[in-house]
Coordinates of C-alpha atoms and ligand atoms in Angstrom, one line a residue:
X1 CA 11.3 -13.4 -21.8
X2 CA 10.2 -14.7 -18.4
X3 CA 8.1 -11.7 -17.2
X4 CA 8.2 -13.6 -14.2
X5 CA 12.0 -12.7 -12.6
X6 CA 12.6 -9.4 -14.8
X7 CA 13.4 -6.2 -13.0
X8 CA 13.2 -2.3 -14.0
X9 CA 17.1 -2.7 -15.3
X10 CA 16.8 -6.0 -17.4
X11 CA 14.0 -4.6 -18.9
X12 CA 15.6 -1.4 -19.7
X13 CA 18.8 -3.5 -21.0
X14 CA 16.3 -5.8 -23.2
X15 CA 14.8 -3.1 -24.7
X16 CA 17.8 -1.4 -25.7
X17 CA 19.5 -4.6 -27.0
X18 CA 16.4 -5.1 -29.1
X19 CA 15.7 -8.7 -27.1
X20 CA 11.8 -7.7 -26.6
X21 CA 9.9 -4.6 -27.5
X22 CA 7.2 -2.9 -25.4
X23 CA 4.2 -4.0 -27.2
X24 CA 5.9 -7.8 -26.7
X25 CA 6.0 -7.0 -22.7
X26 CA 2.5 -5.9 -22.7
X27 CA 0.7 -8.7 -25.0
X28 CA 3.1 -11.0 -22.3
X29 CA 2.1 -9.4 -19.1
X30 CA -1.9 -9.7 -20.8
X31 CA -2.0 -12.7 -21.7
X32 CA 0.6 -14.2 -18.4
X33 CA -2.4 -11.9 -16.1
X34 CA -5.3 -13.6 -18.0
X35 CA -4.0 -17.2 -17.2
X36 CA -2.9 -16.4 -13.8
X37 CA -5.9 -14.7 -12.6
X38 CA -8.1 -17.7 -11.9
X39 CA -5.4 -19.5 -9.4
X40 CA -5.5 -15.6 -7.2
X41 CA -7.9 -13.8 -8.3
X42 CA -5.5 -10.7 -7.7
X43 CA -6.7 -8.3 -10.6
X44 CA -10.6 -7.2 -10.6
X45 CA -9.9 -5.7 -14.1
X46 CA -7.9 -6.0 -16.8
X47 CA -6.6 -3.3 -19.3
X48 CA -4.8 -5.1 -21.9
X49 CA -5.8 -2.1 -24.7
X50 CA -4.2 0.6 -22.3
X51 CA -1.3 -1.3 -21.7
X52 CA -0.8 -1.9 -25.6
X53 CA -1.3 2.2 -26.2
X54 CA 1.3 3.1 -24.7
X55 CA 3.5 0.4 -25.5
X56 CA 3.0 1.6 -28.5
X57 CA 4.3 5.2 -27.4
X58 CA 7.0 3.6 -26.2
X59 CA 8.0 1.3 -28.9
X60 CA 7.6 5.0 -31.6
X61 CA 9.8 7.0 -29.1
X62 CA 12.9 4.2 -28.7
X63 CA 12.7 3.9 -32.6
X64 CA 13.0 7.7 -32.9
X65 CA 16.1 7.6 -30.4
X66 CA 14.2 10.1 -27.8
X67 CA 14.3 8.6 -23.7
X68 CA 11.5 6.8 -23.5
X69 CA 11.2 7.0 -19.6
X70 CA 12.5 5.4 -16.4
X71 CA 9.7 3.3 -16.4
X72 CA 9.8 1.8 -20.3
X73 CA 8.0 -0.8 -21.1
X74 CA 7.4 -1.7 -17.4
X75 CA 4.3 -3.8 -16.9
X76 CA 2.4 -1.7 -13.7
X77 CA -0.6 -2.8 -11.8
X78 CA -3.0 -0.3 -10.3
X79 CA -4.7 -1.0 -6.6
X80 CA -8.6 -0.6 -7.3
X81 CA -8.8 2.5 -5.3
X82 CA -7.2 4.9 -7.6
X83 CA -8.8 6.0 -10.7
X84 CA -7.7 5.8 -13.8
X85 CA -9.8 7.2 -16.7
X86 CA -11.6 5.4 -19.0
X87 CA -10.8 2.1 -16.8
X88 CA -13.8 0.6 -14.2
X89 CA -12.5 1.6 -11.0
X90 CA -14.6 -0.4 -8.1
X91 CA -12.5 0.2 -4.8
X92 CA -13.3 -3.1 -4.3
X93 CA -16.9 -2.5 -3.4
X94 CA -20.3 -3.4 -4.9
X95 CA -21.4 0.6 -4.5
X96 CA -18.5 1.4 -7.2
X97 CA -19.1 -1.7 -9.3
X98 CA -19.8 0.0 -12.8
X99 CA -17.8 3.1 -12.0
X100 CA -15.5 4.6 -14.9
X101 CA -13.6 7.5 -13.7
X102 CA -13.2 10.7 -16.4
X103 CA -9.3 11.1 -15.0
X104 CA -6.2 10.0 -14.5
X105 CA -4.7 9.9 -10.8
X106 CA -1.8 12.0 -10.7
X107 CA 0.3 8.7 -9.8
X108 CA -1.4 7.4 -12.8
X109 CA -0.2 9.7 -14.9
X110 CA 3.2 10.1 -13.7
X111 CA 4.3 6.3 -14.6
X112 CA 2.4 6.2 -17.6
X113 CA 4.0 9.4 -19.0
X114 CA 7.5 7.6 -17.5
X115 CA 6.2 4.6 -20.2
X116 CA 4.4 2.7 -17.4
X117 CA 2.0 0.4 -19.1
X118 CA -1.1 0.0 -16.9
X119 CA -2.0 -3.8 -17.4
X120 CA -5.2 -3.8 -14.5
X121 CA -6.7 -2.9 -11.3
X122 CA -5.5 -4.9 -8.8
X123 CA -8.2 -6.4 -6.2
X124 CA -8.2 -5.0 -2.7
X125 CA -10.1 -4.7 0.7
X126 CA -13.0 -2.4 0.1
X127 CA -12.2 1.1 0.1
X128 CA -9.4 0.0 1.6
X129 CA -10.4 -1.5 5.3
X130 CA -9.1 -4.9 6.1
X131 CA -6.0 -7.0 6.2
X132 CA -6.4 -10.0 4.3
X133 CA -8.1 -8.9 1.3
X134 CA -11.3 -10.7 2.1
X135 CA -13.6 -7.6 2.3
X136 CA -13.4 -7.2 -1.8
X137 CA -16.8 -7.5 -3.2
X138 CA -14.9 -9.5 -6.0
X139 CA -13.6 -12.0 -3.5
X140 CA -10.8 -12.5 -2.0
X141 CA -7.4 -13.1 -3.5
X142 CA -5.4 -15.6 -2.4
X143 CA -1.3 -16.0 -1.4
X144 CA 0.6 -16.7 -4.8
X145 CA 3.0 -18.5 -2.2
X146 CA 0.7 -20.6 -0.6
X147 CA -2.8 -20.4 -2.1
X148 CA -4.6 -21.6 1.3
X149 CA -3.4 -18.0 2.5
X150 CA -4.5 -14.9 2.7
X151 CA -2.2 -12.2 0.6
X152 CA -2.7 -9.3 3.4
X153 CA -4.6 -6.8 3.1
X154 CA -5.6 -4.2 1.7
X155 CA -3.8 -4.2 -1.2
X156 CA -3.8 -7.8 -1.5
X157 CA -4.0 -7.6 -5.1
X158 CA -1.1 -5.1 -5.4
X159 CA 1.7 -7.4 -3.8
X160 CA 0.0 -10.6 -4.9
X161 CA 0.5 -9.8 -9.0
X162 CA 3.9 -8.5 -8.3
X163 CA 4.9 -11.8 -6.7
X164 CA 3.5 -13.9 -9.2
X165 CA 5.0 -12.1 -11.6
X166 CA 2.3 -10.8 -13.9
X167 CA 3.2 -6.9 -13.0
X168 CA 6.9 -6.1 -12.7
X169 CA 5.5 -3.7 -10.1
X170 CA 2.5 -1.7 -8.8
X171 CA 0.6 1.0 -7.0
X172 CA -1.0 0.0 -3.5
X173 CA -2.1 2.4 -0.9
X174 CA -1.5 2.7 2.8
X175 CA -3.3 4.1 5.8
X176 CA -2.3 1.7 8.3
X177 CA -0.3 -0.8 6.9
X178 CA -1.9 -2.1 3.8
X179 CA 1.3 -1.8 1.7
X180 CA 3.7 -2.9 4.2
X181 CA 1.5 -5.9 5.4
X182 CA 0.8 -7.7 2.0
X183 CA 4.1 -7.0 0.9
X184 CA 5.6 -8.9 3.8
X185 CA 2.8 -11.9 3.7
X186 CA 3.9 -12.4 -0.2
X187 CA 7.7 -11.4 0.1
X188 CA 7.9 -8.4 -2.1
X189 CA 9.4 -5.0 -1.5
X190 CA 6.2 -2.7 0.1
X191 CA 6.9 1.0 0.3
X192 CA 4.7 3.5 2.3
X193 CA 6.5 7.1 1.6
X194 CA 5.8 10.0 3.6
X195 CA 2.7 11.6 4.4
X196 CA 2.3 14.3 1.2
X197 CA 5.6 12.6 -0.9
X198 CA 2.8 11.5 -3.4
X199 CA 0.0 13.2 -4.3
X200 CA -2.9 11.2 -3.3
X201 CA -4.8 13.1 -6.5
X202 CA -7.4 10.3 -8.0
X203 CA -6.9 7.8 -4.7
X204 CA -10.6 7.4 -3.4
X205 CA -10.4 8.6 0.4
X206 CA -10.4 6.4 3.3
X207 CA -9.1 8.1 6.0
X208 CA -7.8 11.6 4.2
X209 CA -5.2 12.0 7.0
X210 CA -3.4 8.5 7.1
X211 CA -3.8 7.9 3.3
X212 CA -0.9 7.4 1.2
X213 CA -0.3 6.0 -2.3
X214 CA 2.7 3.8 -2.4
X215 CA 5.1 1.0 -4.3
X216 CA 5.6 -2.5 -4.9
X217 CA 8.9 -4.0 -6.3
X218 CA 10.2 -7.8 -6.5
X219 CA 13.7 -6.1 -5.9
X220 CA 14.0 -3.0 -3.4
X221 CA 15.8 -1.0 -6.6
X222 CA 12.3 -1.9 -8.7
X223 CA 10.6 -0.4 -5.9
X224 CA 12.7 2.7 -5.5
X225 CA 12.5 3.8 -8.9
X226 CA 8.6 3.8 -9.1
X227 CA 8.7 5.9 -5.8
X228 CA 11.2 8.1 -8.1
X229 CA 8.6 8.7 -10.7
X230 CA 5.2 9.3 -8.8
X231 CA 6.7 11.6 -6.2
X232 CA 6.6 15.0 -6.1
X233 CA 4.0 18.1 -5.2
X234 CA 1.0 18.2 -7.5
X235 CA -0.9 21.4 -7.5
X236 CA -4.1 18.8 -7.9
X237 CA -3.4 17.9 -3.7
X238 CA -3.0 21.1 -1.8
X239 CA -1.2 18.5 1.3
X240 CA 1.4 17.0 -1.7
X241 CA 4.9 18.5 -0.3
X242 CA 7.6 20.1 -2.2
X243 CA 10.2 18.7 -0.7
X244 CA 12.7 17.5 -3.6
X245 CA 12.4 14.4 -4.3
X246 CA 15.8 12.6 -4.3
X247 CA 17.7 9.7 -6.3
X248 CA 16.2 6.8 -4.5
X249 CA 17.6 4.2 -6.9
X250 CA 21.7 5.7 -5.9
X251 CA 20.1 5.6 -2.5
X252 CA 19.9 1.9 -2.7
X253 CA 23.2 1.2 -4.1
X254 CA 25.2 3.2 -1.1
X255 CA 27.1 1.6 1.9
X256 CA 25.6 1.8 5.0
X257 CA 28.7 1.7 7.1
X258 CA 28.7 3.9 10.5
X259 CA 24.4 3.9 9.9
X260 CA 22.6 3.3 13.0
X261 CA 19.5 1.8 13.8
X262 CA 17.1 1.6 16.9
X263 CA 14.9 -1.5 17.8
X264 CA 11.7 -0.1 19.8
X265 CA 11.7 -3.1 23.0
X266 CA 7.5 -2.4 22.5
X267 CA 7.4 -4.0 19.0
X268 CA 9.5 -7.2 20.1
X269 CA 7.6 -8.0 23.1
X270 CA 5.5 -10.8 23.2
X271 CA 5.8 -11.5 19.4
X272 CA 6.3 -15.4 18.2
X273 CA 9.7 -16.7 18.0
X274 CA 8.6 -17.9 14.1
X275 CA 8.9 -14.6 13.1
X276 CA 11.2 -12.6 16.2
X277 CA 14.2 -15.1 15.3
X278 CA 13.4 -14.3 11.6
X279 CA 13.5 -10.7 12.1
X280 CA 16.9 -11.5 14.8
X281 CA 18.7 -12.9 12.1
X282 CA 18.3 -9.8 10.3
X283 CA 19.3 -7.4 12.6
X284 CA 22.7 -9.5 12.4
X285 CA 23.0 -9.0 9.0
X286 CA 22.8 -5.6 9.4
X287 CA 25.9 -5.2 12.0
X288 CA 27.6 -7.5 9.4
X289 CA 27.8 -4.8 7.3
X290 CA 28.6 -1.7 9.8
X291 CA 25.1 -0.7 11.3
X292 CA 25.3 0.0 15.1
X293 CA 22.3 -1.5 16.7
X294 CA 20.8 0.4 19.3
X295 CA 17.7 -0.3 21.9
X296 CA 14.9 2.4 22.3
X297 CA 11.8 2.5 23.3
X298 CA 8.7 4.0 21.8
X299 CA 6.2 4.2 24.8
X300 CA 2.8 5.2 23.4
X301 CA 2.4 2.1 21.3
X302 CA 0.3 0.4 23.0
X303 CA -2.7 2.7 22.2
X304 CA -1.8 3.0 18.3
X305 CA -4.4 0.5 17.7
X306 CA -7.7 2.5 19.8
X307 CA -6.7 5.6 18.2
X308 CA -6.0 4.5 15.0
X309 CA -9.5 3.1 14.3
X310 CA -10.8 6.1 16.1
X311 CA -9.4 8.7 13.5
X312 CA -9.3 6.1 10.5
X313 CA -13.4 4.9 10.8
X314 CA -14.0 9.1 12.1
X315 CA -12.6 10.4 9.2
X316 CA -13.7 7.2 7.0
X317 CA -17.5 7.7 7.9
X318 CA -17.1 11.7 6.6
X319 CA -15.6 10.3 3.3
X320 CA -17.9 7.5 2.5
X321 CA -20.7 9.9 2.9
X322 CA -20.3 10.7 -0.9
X323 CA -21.3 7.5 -2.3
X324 CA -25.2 8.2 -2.0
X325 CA -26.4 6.7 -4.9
X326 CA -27.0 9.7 -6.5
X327 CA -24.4 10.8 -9.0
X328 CA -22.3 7.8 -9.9
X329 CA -22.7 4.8 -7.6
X330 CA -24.8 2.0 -7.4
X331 CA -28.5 3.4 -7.2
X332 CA -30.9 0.6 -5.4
X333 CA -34.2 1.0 -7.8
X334 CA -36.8 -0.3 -4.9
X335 CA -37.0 2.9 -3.3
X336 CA -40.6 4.9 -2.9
X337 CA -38.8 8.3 -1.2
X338 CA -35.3 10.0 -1.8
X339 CA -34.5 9.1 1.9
X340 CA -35.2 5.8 1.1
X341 CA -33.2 5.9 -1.8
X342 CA -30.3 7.3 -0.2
X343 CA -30.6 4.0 2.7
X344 CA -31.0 1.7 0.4
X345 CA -28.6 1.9 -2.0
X346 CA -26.0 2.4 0.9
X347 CA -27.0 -0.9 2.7
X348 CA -27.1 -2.9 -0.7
X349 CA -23.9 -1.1 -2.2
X350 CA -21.6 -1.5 1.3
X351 CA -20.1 -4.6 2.8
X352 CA -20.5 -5.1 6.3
X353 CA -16.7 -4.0 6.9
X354 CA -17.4 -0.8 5.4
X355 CA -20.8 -0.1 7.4
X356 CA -19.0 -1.5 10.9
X357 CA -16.5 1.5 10.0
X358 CA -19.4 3.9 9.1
X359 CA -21.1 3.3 12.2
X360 CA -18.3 3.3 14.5
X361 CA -16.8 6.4 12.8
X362 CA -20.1 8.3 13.1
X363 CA -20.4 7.6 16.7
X364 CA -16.6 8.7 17.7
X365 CA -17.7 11.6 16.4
X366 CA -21.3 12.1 17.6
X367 CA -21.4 15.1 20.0
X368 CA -20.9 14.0 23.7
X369 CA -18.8 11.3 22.4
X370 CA -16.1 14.0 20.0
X371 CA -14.0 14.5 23.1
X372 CA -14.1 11.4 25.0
X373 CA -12.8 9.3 21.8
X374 CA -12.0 12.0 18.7
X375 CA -10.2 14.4 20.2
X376 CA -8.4 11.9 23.0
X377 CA -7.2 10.2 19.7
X378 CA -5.5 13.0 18.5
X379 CA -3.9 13.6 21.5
X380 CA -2.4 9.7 21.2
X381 CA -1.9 10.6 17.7
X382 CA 0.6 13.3 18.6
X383 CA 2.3 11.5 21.4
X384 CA 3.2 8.4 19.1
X385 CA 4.9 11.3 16.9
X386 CA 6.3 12.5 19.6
X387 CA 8.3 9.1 20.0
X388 CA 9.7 8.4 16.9
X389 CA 10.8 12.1 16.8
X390 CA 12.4 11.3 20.0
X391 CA 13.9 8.3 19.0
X392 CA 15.5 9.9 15.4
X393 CA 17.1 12.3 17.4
X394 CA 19.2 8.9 18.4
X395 CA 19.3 6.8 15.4
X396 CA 19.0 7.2 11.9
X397 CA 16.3 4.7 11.5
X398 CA 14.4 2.2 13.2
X399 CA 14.0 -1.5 12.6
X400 CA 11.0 -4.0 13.7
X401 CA 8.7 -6.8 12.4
X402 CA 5.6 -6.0 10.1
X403 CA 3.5 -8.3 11.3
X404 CA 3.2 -10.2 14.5
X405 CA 2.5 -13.3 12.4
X406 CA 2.9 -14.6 9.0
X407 CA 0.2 -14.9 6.3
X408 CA -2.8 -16.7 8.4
X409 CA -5.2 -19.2 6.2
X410 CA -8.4 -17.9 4.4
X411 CA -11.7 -17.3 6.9
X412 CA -9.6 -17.8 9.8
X413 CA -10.1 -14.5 11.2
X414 CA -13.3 -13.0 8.9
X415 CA -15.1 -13.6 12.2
X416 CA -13.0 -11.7 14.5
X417 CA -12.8 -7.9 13.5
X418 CA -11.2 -7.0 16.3
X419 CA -7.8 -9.8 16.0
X420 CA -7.9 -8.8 12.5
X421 CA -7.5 -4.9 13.8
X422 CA -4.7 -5.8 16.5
X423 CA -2.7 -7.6 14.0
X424 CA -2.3 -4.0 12.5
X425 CA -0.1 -3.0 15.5
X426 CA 3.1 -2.7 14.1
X427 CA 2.5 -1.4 10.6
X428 CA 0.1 1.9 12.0
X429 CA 2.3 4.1 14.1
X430 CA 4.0 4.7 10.8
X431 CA 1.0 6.3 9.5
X432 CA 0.0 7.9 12.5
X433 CA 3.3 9.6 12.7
X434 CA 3.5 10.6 8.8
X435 CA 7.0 8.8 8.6
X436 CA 8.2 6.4 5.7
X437 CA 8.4 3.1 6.4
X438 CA 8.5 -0.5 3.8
X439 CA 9.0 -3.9 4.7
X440 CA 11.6 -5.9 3.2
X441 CA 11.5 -9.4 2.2
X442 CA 13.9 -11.0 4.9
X443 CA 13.2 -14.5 5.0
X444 CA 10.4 -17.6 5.3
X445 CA 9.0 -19.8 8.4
X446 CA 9.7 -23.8 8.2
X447 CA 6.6 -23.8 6.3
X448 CA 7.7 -21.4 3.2
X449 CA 6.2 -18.2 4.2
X450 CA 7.5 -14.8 3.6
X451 CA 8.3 -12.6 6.8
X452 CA 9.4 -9.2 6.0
X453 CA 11.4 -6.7 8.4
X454 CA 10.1 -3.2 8.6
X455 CA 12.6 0.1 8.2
X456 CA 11.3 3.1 9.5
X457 CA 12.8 6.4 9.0
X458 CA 12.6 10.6 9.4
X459 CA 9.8 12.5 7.6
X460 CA 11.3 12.8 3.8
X461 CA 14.1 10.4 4.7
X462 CA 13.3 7.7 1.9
X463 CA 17.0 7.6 0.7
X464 CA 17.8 6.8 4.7
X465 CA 15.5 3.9 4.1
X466 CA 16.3 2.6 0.6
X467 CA 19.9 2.7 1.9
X468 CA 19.3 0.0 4.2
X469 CA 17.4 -1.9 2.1
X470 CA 19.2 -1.9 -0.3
X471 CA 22.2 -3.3 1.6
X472 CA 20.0 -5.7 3.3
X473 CA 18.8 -7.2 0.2
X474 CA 22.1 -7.4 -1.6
X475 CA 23.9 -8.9 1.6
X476 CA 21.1 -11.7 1.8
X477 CA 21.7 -12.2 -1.8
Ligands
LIG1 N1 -5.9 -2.9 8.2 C1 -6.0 -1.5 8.3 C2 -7.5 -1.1 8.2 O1 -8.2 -1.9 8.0 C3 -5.2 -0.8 7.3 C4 -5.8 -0.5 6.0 C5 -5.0 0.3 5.1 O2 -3.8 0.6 5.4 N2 -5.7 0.8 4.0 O3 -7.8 0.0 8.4

């Protein structure tokens, strides 16, 4: 087997033809993630044992006859910011370094009981807040396509093991483009669903309002059925939504004829030919195949980027209040007083990404500052809602790079917070707005790297999406 180039169906096929069995995928994926890991350094932990267990399962319930589950025998990694029990869950940060969580994320739980097997934590920003991957306290994981690079961030780790090949596909989360952004830097399939399609149950908060938990697929019909099998409410996250989950794997087989699709004029402006002629070429594709292209405009962009580190470090300086070193993080043992306790085992436990965040968060929200900043962010927030829902009422989905640029070297922007925020401007209006978006592998620069094209759609409108993508992908085939 060549763990490497299988998808969901060929492994479905090979088990059934009795080519491979499950424990033979997951001593493969173990021992392929265990060679790999030194070149990218894209898992933090490993969880060969896990995997095997339910391989196991697996392996019992095809040789009773029974369905063993959509995801059978599928080799899965897990972004370090959602728990899984018995596992060391870090969230990429030296405050969680020896943290075991006593449960299962619902997501968790949902592909393993589909046969998922669970073969490590993939490394990420910490707690989520980057876009390279270079804020992990485990280092940084580098580009399987071009090892110099950065993967994107922050799950980094997520779309790096999926491109390498040592996961089939995985779990990342997004609150402003950390799925869609590493997916496009290592040219895999990145899906952020709707605010509330997954239950964000187990996935360590950020920014509780942005956060989703979302897949990564080599093919866009890999990443489809994983969305499949972790959506859906969970009485464990009140703001999970019931809205029925549909066939997202059909989705991506149906014609896309008579579809049409808007390009916002705010998201092409100004951006690099490398990757606008990319994304051009594209958009042809698309009216190859029947899709009316459509311009339209999306006015309130230009502010996504203020107000989304205002509500993202607001919210994230609420939720990192937890980790106190007093109940399970890392407790600094130099302390004389509790509120010295308390200070220093947050300034040895955080990295200086996390603390910037803290800081900032804490003073959007100060008083005398809450309206000027907070609540003026909210307002921005609604308006850049107000403009896709303007613009859906038009077309039935909207198309527009990722990234301005393509994955950038390693330490070429660790100086600069505030490029390595802008560079977030086309993946966090998404998130602002609650709307699904992914990116979609659809090309390379001269140099060999991956650009990816972004499909947004409606709240709950994944099938719109998968459609497209679907198309896209089996057009550029
Ligand atoms: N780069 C963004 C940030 O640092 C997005 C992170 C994310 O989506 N988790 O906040």
């Amino acid at each position: 087997m060549n763990l490497a180039q299988l998808t969901i169906p060929q492994i479905q096929q090979g088990l059934k033809d009795k080519q491979f069995s499950a424990v033979e995928l997951a001593t493969e994926a173990a021992q392929f993630a265990a060679a790999e890991n030194p070149k990218t350094n894209a898992y933090i932990t490993l969880s060969p044992d896990r995997a095997l267990a339910t391989a196991r399962l697996v392996d019992e319930k095809i040789a009773r006859g029974e369905d063993a589950g959509a995801l059978a025998g599928v080799p899965v990694a897990v972004k370090d910011v959602i728990v899984t029990k018995g596992v060391r869950t870090t969230c990429g940060s030296k405050i969680l370094a020896n943290y075991i969580p006593p449960y299962d994320a619902t997501a968790v739980e949902r592909l393993e009981q589909a046969g998922g097997l669970v073969v490590g934590k993939a490394n990420c920003d910490e707690f989520a807040m980057g876009s390279s991957n270079e804020n992990s306290a485990f280092g940084p994981v580098r580009n399987p396509v071009a090892l110099d690079r950065v993967p994107g961030g922050s799950s980094g780790g997520s779309a790096a093991v999926v491109a390498q090949g040592t996961a089939v596909v995985s779990l990342g989360s997004d609150t402003g483009g950390s799925i869609r952004q590493p997916a496009s830097f290592c040219g895999v399939v990145g899906v952020t669903p709707t605010y509330g399609r997954v239950s964000r149950y187990g996935l360590s908060a950020y920014a509780s309002s942005l956060d989703h938990i979302g897949p990564f697929g080599r093919t866009v019909e890999d990443a489809a059925a994983l969305l499949g099998v972790i959506a859906g409410r969970d009485e464990w996250d009140s703001t999970s939504a019931a809205a029925p989950v549909e066939d997202y794997v059909a989705a991506c087989r149906q014609d896309v004829r008579g579809m049409k699709i808007g390009l916002p004029k705010e998201y092409f402006a100004g951006l690099a030919a490398e990757t606008g002629d990319i994304i051009a070429a594209a958009v042809e594709t698309l009216k190859s195949l029947g899709v009316e292209v459509v311009d339209v405009s999306l006015p309130a962009t230009d502010y996504a980027v203020a107000c989304y580190y205002i509500i993202a470090t607001a919210e994230a300086s609420s939720n990192l209040a937890r980790y106190d070193g007093v109940r399970y993080t890392h407790r600094s043992d130099s302390s004389r007083t509790l509120a010295e306790m308390y200070r220093n085992s947050r300034g040895e436990g955080f990295g200086a990404e996390c603390k910037r965040r803290i800081m900032l968060g804490t003073y959007v929200l100060s008083h005398g500052y809450y309206d000027a900043y907070y609540l003026k962010a909210q307002k921005v927030r609604a308006l850049i809602a107000q403009d896709f829902a303007r613009a859906f009422e038009q077309v039935d989905a909207i198309v527009t790079p990722v990234s301005p640029f393509p994955a950038w070297k390693l330490g070429e922007k660790v100086d600069d917070p505030v490029a390595m925020y802008l560079s977030d401007i086309y993946t966090i209006t998404c998130d602002l707005a609650g709307i699904p978006g992914m990116s979609v592998p659809c090309g390379a620069t001269p140099e060999g790297l991956p650009v990816g094209m972004q499909i947004l759609t409606k709240h709950f409108d994944e099938s719109g999406m998968f459609r497209l993508a679907g198309a896209f992908e089996r057009a550029r085939a």
